[in-house]
mmCIF file of C-alpha atoms and ligand atoms in Angstrom:
data_model
loop_
_atom_site.group_PDB
_atom_site.id
_atom_site.type_symbol
_atom_site.label_atom_id
_atom_site.label_comp_id
_atom_site.label_asym_id
_atom_site.label_seq_id
_atom_site.Cartn_x
_atom_site.Cartn_y
_atom_site.Cartn_z
ATOM 1 C CA MET A 165 112.014 73.330 102.136
ATOM 2 C CA SER A 166 109.246 73.744 104.636
ATOM 3 C CA SER A 167 106.475 76.300 104.699
ATOM 4 C CA PRO A 168 103.360 76.624 106.880
ATOM 5 C CA VAL A 169 101.108 75.755 103.954
ATOM 6 C CA LEU A 170 103.193 72.648 103.241
ATOM 7 C CA GLU A 171 102.869 71.445 106.824
ATOM 8 C CA ILE A 172 99.110 72.044 106.762
ATOM 9 C CA ALA A 173 98.744 70.348 103.365
ATOM 10 C CA ARG A 174 100.656 67.324 104.626
ATOM 11 C CA SER A 175 98.388 66.984 107.652
ATOM 12 C CA LEU A 176 95.107 67.365 105.712
ATOM 13 C CA LEU A 177 96.142 65.172 102.778
ATOM 14 C CA SER A 178 97.052 62.424 105.236
ATOM 15 C CA GLN A 179 93.365 62.102 106.140
ATOM 16 C CA PRO A 180 91.174 59.772 104.081
ATOM 17 C CA THR A 181 87.986 61.124 102.525
ATOM 18 C CA ALA A 182 85.136 60.410 100.112
ATOM 19 C CA PRO A 183 81.826 62.128 99.310
ATOM 20 C CA PHE A 184 79.665 62.097 102.492
ATOM 21 C CA PHE A 185 82.582 60.614 104.490
ATOM 22 C CA GLU A 186 84.714 63.683 105.192
ATOM 23 C CA GLU A 187 84.867 63.261 108.975
ATOM 24 C CA ALA A 188 88.641 62.678 109.247
ATOM 25 C CA VAL A 189 89.454 65.766 107.169
ATOM 26 C CA ARG A 190 86.931 67.874 109.035
ATOM 27 C CA SER A 191 88.375 66.818 112.408
ATOM 28 C CA GLU A 192 91.904 67.605 111.265
ATOM 29 C CA ILE A 193 90.825 71.069 110.077
ATOM 30 C CA GLY A 194 89.086 71.493 113.435
ATOM 31 C CA ARG A 195 92.311 70.588 115.267
ATOM 32 C CA TRP A 196 94.254 73.288 113.402
ATOM 33 C CA LEU A 197 91.558 75.906 113.956
ATOM 34 C CA ALA A 198 91.174 75.065 117.661
ATOM 35 C CA ARG A 199 94.690 76.435 118.222
ATOM 36 C CA MET A 200 93.695 79.790 116.760
ATOM 37 C CA PRO A 201 92.152 82.047 119.414
ATOM 38 C CA HIS A 202 90.454 84.394 116.927
ATOM 39 C CA VAL A 203 88.862 81.687 114.801
ATOM 40 C CA SER A 204 85.422 80.466 115.810
ATOM 41 C CA VAL A 205 84.110 77.220 114.384
ATOM 42 C CA ASP A 206 80.510 76.332 113.667
ATOM 43 C CA TYR A 207 78.717 73.600 111.729
ATOM 44 C CA ASP A 208 75.560 73.889 109.693
ATOM 45 C CA ASN A 209 72.835 71.239 109.730
ATOM 46 C CA PHE A 210 74.526 69.306 106.942
ATOM 47 C CA GLY A 211 77.882 69.164 108.722
ATOM 48 C CA ASN A 212 79.742 71.749 106.652
ATOM 49 C CA LEU A 213 82.348 73.550 108.751
ATOM 50 C CA ILE A 214 81.991 77.329 108.907
ATOM 51 C CA ALA A 215 84.970 79.155 110.426
ATOM 52 C CA LEU A 216 85.241 82.872 111.108
ATOM 53 C CA TYR A 217 88.402 84.791 111.896
ATOM 54 C CA GLN A 218 87.464 87.956 113.748
ATOM 55 C CA ARG A 219 89.924 90.375 115.252
ATOM 56 C CA GLY A 220 88.878 93.978 115.777
ATOM 57 C CA THR A 221 85.676 95.434 114.448
ATOM 58 C CA ALA A 222 86.009 94.647 110.750
ATOM 59 C CA ILE A 223 82.965 93.291 108.930
ATOM 60 C CA PRO A 224 83.489 90.089 106.945
ATOM 61 C CA ARG A 225 83.669 90.710 103.234
ATOM 62 C CA PHE A 226 84.901 87.379 101.884
ATOM 63 C CA ALA A 227 84.301 83.704 102.535
ATOM 64 C CA PHE A 228 86.958 81.394 101.129
ATOM 65 C CA ALA A 229 85.403 78.051 100.260
ATOM 66 C CA ALA A 230 86.840 74.603 99.573
ATOM 67 C CA HIS A 231 85.435 71.083 99.681
ATOM 68 C CA MET A 232 86.612 68.239 101.868
ATOM 69 C CA ASP A 233 85.629 65.237 99.726
ATOM 70 C CA HIS A 234 87.250 63.490 96.779
ATOM 71 C CA PRO A 235 85.918 60.871 94.349
ATOM 72 C CA GLY A 236 85.889 57.428 95.951
ATOM 73 C CA PHE A 237 83.927 54.318 96.854
ATOM 74 C CA VAL A 238 81.243 54.527 99.527
ATOM 75 C CA LYS A 239 79.244 51.909 101.377
ATOM 76 C CA GLU A 240 75.542 52.181 100.750
ATOM 77 C CA PRO A 241 73.276 51.728 103.777
ATOM 78 C CA GLY A 242 72.885 47.973 104.327
ATOM 79 C CA ALA A 243 75.780 47.011 102.028
ATOM 80 C CA ASN A 244 78.726 45.043 103.397
ATOM 81 C CA LYS A 245 81.486 46.920 101.599
ATOM 82 C CA PRO A 246 82.084 50.261 99.870
ATOM 83 C CA ALA A 247 81.125 49.373 96.307
ATOM 84 C CA LEU A 248 79.405 52.489 94.986
ATOM 85 C CA PHE A 249 81.771 54.890 93.233
ATOM 86 C CA LEU A 250 80.927 58.582 93.640
ATOM 87 C CA GLY A 251 82.597 61.308 91.607
ATOM 88 C CA GLY A 252 83.649 61.936 88.041
ATOM 89 C CA VAL A 253 86.121 59.256 86.972
ATOM 90 C CA PRO A 254 85.554 57.734 83.515
ATOM 91 C CA GLU A 255 84.572 54.072 83.458
ATOM 92 C CA VAL A 256 87.602 53.190 81.338
ATOM 93 C CA TYR A 257 89.874 53.970 84.327
ATOM 94 C CA ARG A 258 87.729 52.064 86.815
ATOM 95 C CA ALA A 259 87.218 49.050 84.548
ATOM 96 C CA LYS A 260 90.810 48.016 85.172
ATOM 97 C CA ASN A 261 89.990 47.583 88.886
ATOM 98 C CA PRO A 262 92.922 49.549 90.317
ATOM 99 C CA PRO A 263 93.733 48.568 93.927
ATOM 100 C CA THR A 264 91.857 50.405 96.665
ATOM 101 C CA GLN A 265 92.429 51.086 100.334
ATOM 102 C CA ASP A 266 89.504 50.366 102.615
ATOM 103 C CA PHE A 267 88.491 52.788 105.374
ATOM 104 C CA GLY A 268 85.376 50.966 106.571
ATOM 105 C CA ASN A 269 82.488 52.993 105.213
ATOM 106 C CA PHE A 270 84.452 54.168 102.204
ATOM 107 C CA ALA A 271 87.499 53.347 100.129
ATOM 108 C CA MET A 272 90.058 55.365 98.171
ATOM 109 C CA TRP A 273 92.485 54.426 95.440
ATOM 110 C CA ASP A 274 95.539 52.785 96.966
ATOM 111 C CA LEU A 275 97.911 55.674 96.292
ATOM 112 C CA PRO A 276 100.254 57.703 98.522
ATOM 113 C CA ALA A 277 98.500 60.272 100.697
ATOM 114 C CA PHE A 278 101.325 62.781 100.438
ATOM 115 C CA GLU A 279 104.654 62.991 98.651
ATOM 116 C CA LEU A 280 106.787 66.034 97.900
ATOM 117 C CA LYS A 281 108.961 65.624 94.822
ATOM 118 C CA GLU A 282 110.806 68.417 93.024
ATOM 119 C CA GLY A 283 108.518 71.120 94.327
ATOM 120 C CA ARG A 284 105.329 69.234 93.554
ATOM 121 C CA ILE A 285 102.831 67.713 95.951
ATOM 122 C CA PHE A 286 101.598 64.278 94.834
ATOM 123 C CA SER A 287 98.528 62.838 96.528
ATOM 124 C CA ARG A 288 95.516 60.581 96.085
ATOM 125 C CA ALA A 289 93.338 63.646 96.823
ATOM 126 C CA CYS A 290 94.801 67.087 96.008
ATOM 127 C CA ASP A 291 91.259 68.007 94.885
ATOM 128 C CA ASP A 292 90.259 69.771 97.073
ATOM 129 C CA LEU A 293 92.245 69.244 100.236
ATOM 130 C CA ILE A 294 94.769 71.678 98.768
ATOM 131 C CA GLY A 295 92.034 74.343 98.750
ATOM 132 C CA CYS A 296 91.222 73.480 102.372
ATOM 133 C CA ALA A 297 94.933 73.756 103.283
ATOM 134 C CA ALA A 298 95.171 77.224 101.704
ATOM 135 C CA ILE A 299 92.289 78.459 103.877
ATOM 136 C CA VAL A 300 93.793 77.028 107.074
ATOM 137 C CA ALA A 301 97.152 78.592 106.104
ATOM 138 C CA MET A 302 95.412 81.947 105.629
ATOM 139 C CA PHE A 303 93.876 81.750 109.117
ATOM 140 C CA GLU A 304 97.206 80.776 110.627
ATOM 141 C CA GLU A 305 99.001 83.716 109.043
ATOM 142 C CA LEU A 306 96.297 86.163 110.162
ATOM 143 C CA GLU A 307 96.674 84.817 113.724
ATOM 144 C CA ARG A 308 100.463 84.912 113.633
ATOM 145 C CA THR A 309 100.586 88.523 112.480
ATOM 146 C CA GLY A 310 97.725 89.688 114.709
ATOM 147 C CA ALA A 311 95.881 91.061 111.678
ATOM 148 C CA GLU A 312 92.772 93.137 112.333
ATOM 149 C CA ALA A 313 90.432 91.447 109.913
ATOM 150 C CA SER A 314 87.282 89.435 109.528
ATOM 151 C CA VAL A 315 87.025 86.573 107.053
ATOM 152 C CA TYR A 316 85.132 83.317 106.703
ATOM 153 C CA GLY A 317 86.403 79.883 105.722
ATOM 154 C CA LEU A 318 83.832 77.404 104.411
ATOM 155 C CA PHE A 319 84.736 73.715 104.339
ATOM 156 C CA THR A 320 82.038 71.782 102.553
ATOM 157 C CA ARG A 321 80.981 68.173 102.098
ATOM 158 C CA ALA A 322 79.995 66.142 99.045
ATOM 159 C CA GLU A 323 81.023 68.528 96.271
ATOM 160 C CA GLU A 324 81.926 65.693 93.938
ATOM 161 C CA VAL A 325 78.341 64.503 93.588
ATOM 162 C CA GLY A 326 77.012 67.941 92.615
ATOM 163 C CA PHE A 327 77.875 70.649 95.167
ATOM 164 C CA VAL A 328 75.595 69.120 97.795
ATOM 165 C CA GLY A 329 77.401 70.693 100.756
ATOM 166 C CA ALA A 330 77.706 74.141 99.167
ATOM 167 C CA MET A 331 74.027 74.112 98.191
ATOM 168 C CA GLN A 332 72.949 73.096 101.689
ATOM 169 C CA LEU A 333 75.143 75.826 103.175
ATOM 170 C CA ALA A 334 73.882 78.470 100.741
ATOM 171 C CA ALA A 335 70.247 77.473 101.221
ATOM 172 C CA GLU A 336 70.532 77.722 105.021
ATOM 173 C CA ARG A 337 71.514 81.390 104.642
ATOM 174 C CA ARG A 338 73.859 81.191 107.592
ATOM 175 C CA LEU A 339 76.378 83.190 105.603
ATOM 176 C CA PRO A 340 75.405 86.870 105.278
ATOM 177 C CA GLN A 341 74.271 87.709 101.743
ATOM 178 C CA SER A 342 76.726 90.643 101.732
ATOM 179 C CA VAL A 343 79.699 88.260 101.847
ATOM 180 C CA THR A 344 81.389 87.377 98.546
ATOM 181 C CA VAL A 345 82.232 83.689 98.267
ATOM 182 C CA ILE A 346 85.639 82.880 96.774
ATOM 183 C CA SER A 347 85.880 79.266 95.635
ATOM 184 C CA LEU A 348 89.333 77.700 96.015
ATOM 185 C CA GLU A 349 89.971 74.696 93.824
ATOM 186 C CA THR A 350 92.489 72.603 92.051
ATOM 187 C CA SER A 351 91.557 72.574 88.387
ATOM 188 C CA SER A 352 92.634 70.427 85.484
ATOM 189 C CA GLU A 353 95.542 71.914 83.581
ATOM 190 C CA ARG A 354 94.290 70.325 80.364
ATOM 191 C CA GLY A 355 92.895 72.601 77.705
ATOM 192 C CA GLY A 356 93.542 75.762 79.712
ATOM 193 C CA ALA A 357 95.832 78.617 78.914
ATOM 194 C CA CYS A 358 97.292 78.324 82.410
ATOM 195 C CA LYS A 359 100.526 76.643 83.373
ATOM 196 C CA MET A 360 101.498 74.690 86.454
ATOM 197 C CA GLY A 361 104.145 76.530 88.454
ATOM 198 C CA ALA A 362 103.284 79.942 86.989
ATOM 199 C CA GLY A 363 101.265 81.079 89.998
ATOM 200 C CA VAL A 364 97.785 81.044 91.457
ATOM 201 C CA ILE A 365 95.015 81.236 88.875
ATOM 202 C CA VAL A 366 92.460 84.012 89.213
ATOM 203 C CA ARG A 367 89.605 82.032 87.738
ATOM 204 C CA VAL A 368 87.232 84.257 85.811
ATOM 205 C CA GLY A 369 84.692 81.480 85.400
ATOM 206 C CA ASP A 370 84.156 77.783 84.930
ATOM 207 C CA ARG A 371 82.411 75.507 82.460
ATOM 208 C CA THR A 372 79.012 76.852 83.564
ATOM 209 C CA SER A 373 79.303 80.457 84.773
ATOM 210 C CA ILE A 374 81.398 83.568 84.838
ATOM 211 C CA PHE A 375 82.055 85.180 88.185
ATOM 212 C CA ASP A 376 81.832 88.728 89.522
ATOM 213 C CA SER A 377 83.903 90.963 87.293
ATOM 214 C CA ALA A 378 84.726 93.626 89.896
ATOM 215 C CA THR A 379 85.847 91.073 92.496
ATOM 216 C CA THR A 380 87.946 89.274 89.893
ATOM 217 C CA ALA A 381 89.592 92.596 88.992
ATOM 218 C CA LEU A 382 90.348 93.237 92.666
ATOM 219 C CA PHE A 383 92.117 89.903 93.076
ATOM 220 C CA VAL A 384 94.204 90.665 89.987
ATOM 221 C CA ARG A 385 95.095 94.042 91.462
ATOM 222 C CA TRP A 386 96.010 92.653 94.898
ATOM 223 C CA ALA A 387 98.157 89.920 93.371
ATOM 224 C CA THR A 388 99.939 92.537 91.238
ATOM 225 C CA GLU A 389 100.475 94.920 94.153
ATOM 226 C CA ALA A 390 101.796 92.186 96.457
ATOM 227 C CA GLY A 391 104.047 90.666 93.786
ATOM 228 C CA ILE A 392 102.235 87.334 93.999
ATOM 229 C CA PRO A 393 102.691 85.224 90.845
ATOM 230 C CA PHE A 394 99.299 84.786 89.213
ATOM 231 C CA GLN A 395 97.550 83.939 85.949
ATOM 232 C CA ARG A 396 94.096 85.051 84.878
ATOM 233 C CA CYS A 397 92.169 82.279 83.157
ATOM 234 C CA LEU A 398 88.807 80.828 82.404
ATOM 235 C CA MET A 399 89.101 77.271 83.637
ATOM 236 C CA SER A 400 86.339 75.669 81.616
ATOM 237 C CA GLY A 401 87.314 72.055 82.323
ATOM 238 C CA GLY A 402 84.867 71.722 85.198
ATOM 239 C CA THR A 403 82.305 73.497 87.321
ATOM 240 C CA CYS A 404 83.312 74.758 90.747
ATOM 241 C CA GLU A 405 81.413 75.679 93.893
ATOM 242 C CA ALA A 406 81.355 79.364 92.937
ATOM 243 C CA THR A 407 78.648 78.490 90.427
ATOM 244 C CA ALA A 408 76.607 76.769 93.149
ATOM 245 C CA TYR A 409 76.818 79.747 95.530
ATOM 246 C CA GLN A 410 75.992 82.061 92.640
ATOM 247 C CA LEU A 411 72.789 80.099 91.966
ATOM 248 C CA TYR A 412 71.707 80.980 95.505
ATOM 249 C CA GLY A 413 72.292 84.686 94.986
ATOM 250 C CA TYR A 414 75.814 85.084 96.375
ATOM 251 C CA ARG A 415 78.375 87.207 94.621
ATOM 252 C CA THR A 416 81.296 84.933 93.786
ATOM 253 C CA ALA A 417 84.831 84.794 92.462
ATOM 254 C CA ALA A 418 87.316 81.956 92.293
ATOM 255 C CA LEU A 419 90.971 81.081 92.636
ATOM 256 C CA CYS A 420 92.565 77.784 91.737
ATOM 257 C CA VAL A 421 95.858 76.037 91.129
ATOM 258 C CA ALA A 422 96.654 73.913 88.102
ATOM 259 C CA LEU A 423 96.123 70.224 88.789
ATOM 260 C CA GLY A 424 97.845 67.300 87.098
ATOM 261 C CA ASN A 425 96.128 63.905 86.753
ATOM 262 C CA TYR A 426 92.710 65.438 87.482
ATOM 263 C CA HIS A 427 90.570 62.992 89.488
ATOM 264 C CA ASN A 428 93.498 60.556 89.503
ATOM 265 C CA CYS A 429 93.265 60.044 85.757
ATOM 266 C CA GLY A 430 96.864 59.537 84.671
ATOM 267 C CA PRO A 431 98.399 58.738 81.297
ATOM 268 C CA GLU A 432 97.385 55.531 79.515
ATOM 269 C CA GLU A 433 94.133 55.341 81.437
ATOM 270 C CA ARG A 434 95.910 54.523 84.681
ATOM 271 C CA ILE A 435 94.761 55.667 88.123
ATOM 272 C CA GLU A 436 97.551 57.790 89.609
ATOM 273 C CA CYS A 437 98.270 60.506 92.171
ATOM 274 C CA GLU A 438 97.050 63.990 91.433
ATOM 275 C CA PHE A 439 99.717 66.679 91.700
ATOM 276 C CA VAL A 440 100.093 70.435 92.130
ATOM 277 C CA ALA A 441 103.066 72.806 92.312
ATOM 278 C CA LEU A 442 103.831 73.839 95.892
ATOM 279 C CA GLU A 443 104.697 77.389 94.785
ATOM 280 C CA ASP A 444 101.230 77.753 93.215
ATOM 281 C CA VAL A 445 99.610 76.651 96.481
ATOM 282 C CA GLU A 446 101.753 79.127 98.419
ATOM 283 C CA ALA A 447 100.736 81.882 95.997
ATOM 284 C CA MET A 448 97.075 80.980 96.488
ATOM 285 C CA ALA A 449 97.417 81.197 100.274
ATOM 286 C CA ARG A 450 99.261 84.533 99.974
ATOM 287 C CA LEU A 451 96.523 85.990 97.794
ATOM 288 C CA CYS A 452 93.837 84.900 100.270
ATOM 289 C CA ILE A 453 95.827 86.576 103.063
ATOM 290 C CA ALA A 454 96.237 89.784 101.033
ATOM 291 C CA ALA A 455 92.493 89.892 100.334
ATOM 292 C CA ALA A 456 91.574 89.199 103.962
ATOM 293 C CA LYS A 457 93.760 92.090 105.138
ATOM 294 C CA ILE A 458 92.288 94.703 102.784
ATOM 295 C CA THR A 459 90.649 97.427 104.825
ATOM 296 C CA GLU A 460 89.365 99.753 102.129
ATOM 297 C CA LEU A 461 87.476 98.233 99.238
ATOM 298 C CA CYS A 462 87.601 100.397 96.154
ATOM 299 C CA ASP A 463 85.479 99.776 93.093
ATOM 300 C CA PRO A 464 88.016 98.796 90.429
ATOM 301 C CA HIS A 465 85.558 99.561 87.669
ATOM 302 C CA SER A 466 84.947 103.147 88.725
ATOM 303 C CA ALA A 467 88.728 103.646 89.039
ATOM 304 C CA LEU A 468 89.112 102.312 85.500
ATOM 305 C CA ARG A 469 86.324 104.563 84.250
ATOM 306 C CA ILE A 470 88.016 107.627 85.774
ATOM 307 C CA ARG A 471 91.323 106.669 84.152
ATOM 308 C CA LEU A 472 89.714 106.112 80.738
ATOM 309 C CA GLU A 473 87.749 109.380 80.981
ATOM 310 C CA THR A 474 90.968 111.258 81.754
ATOM 311 C CA GLU A 475 92.534 109.709 78.654
ATOM 312 C CA MET A 476 89.445 110.494 76.590
ATOM 313 C CA ALA A 477 89.610 114.172 77.567
ATOM 314 C CA LYS A 478 92.976 114.442 75.802
ATOM 315 C CA PHE A 479 91.272 113.766 72.483
ATOM 316 C CA GLU A 480 88.295 116.021 72.874
ATOM 317 C CA ARG A 481 89.495 118.324 70.100
ATOM 318 C CA PHE A 482 88.888 115.518 67.602
ATOM 319 C CA PHE A 483 85.333 114.841 68.731
HETATM 320 ZN ZN1 ZN B 15 86.808 67.184 91.944
#
């Protein structure tokens, strides 16, 4: 089985990355976007990649955001090898000194970059190159179908050390304040009510925040209308970039896919590949596309109020 999102995921996951050392991933994303005549690419002062698809006169409403780094070892200035580990991996996993692969200024766990087995993508870094792949797949589909739309893609650096890229991007105010930021993530399946393979997760919040209720309701509606498999969950296992953008005054919502072996933490305290279900990733890309193509934005809450008031009127005689 081959799908556009699979091909894009394979090409991005093949690139090595670590916090502050996302250059290979960023270049690969740039190569995909360079083939798309309606996508313009820009970089902020921190090196985050800001892409905009613009065809026709639409005004951008959403920015889909994903980060390009993954926990790994980095070389400190003046050091002779990458020895500083950045990102949330418990000491008990690292104490066993799992083998690493050296990329000069940084190193990753020595695990396969990409494997497709029984409908699941296994990789050393699903988090969050899968989110990046969904955004590129959205742009490609908009190009292919000639969609009249306007939508941003934000590809950020150094999320794993505390949303550094997202905060730099938000603080620079290069993104209009009227744009709603939709964080795309892979999120630990543990402890959640969600299930791998049961569709994209409309993430109502994270460990720290809850996201915009009306926007969340819209994504649920669009997924329902388009027949896209989805789940609606609070993924409280971690904090995602939506919280960071929200702290800088942006309206936010979030989508994610269930992730196995979060941050490479496998069973029995072994470092292993992360994995996601391909069909969940495809559903995430489809929902991004559906949202990007929406021309009329209704207020789901006022529609609900009208419906409830109509119902209420039926019982007026009992008031
Ligand atoms: Zn992460």
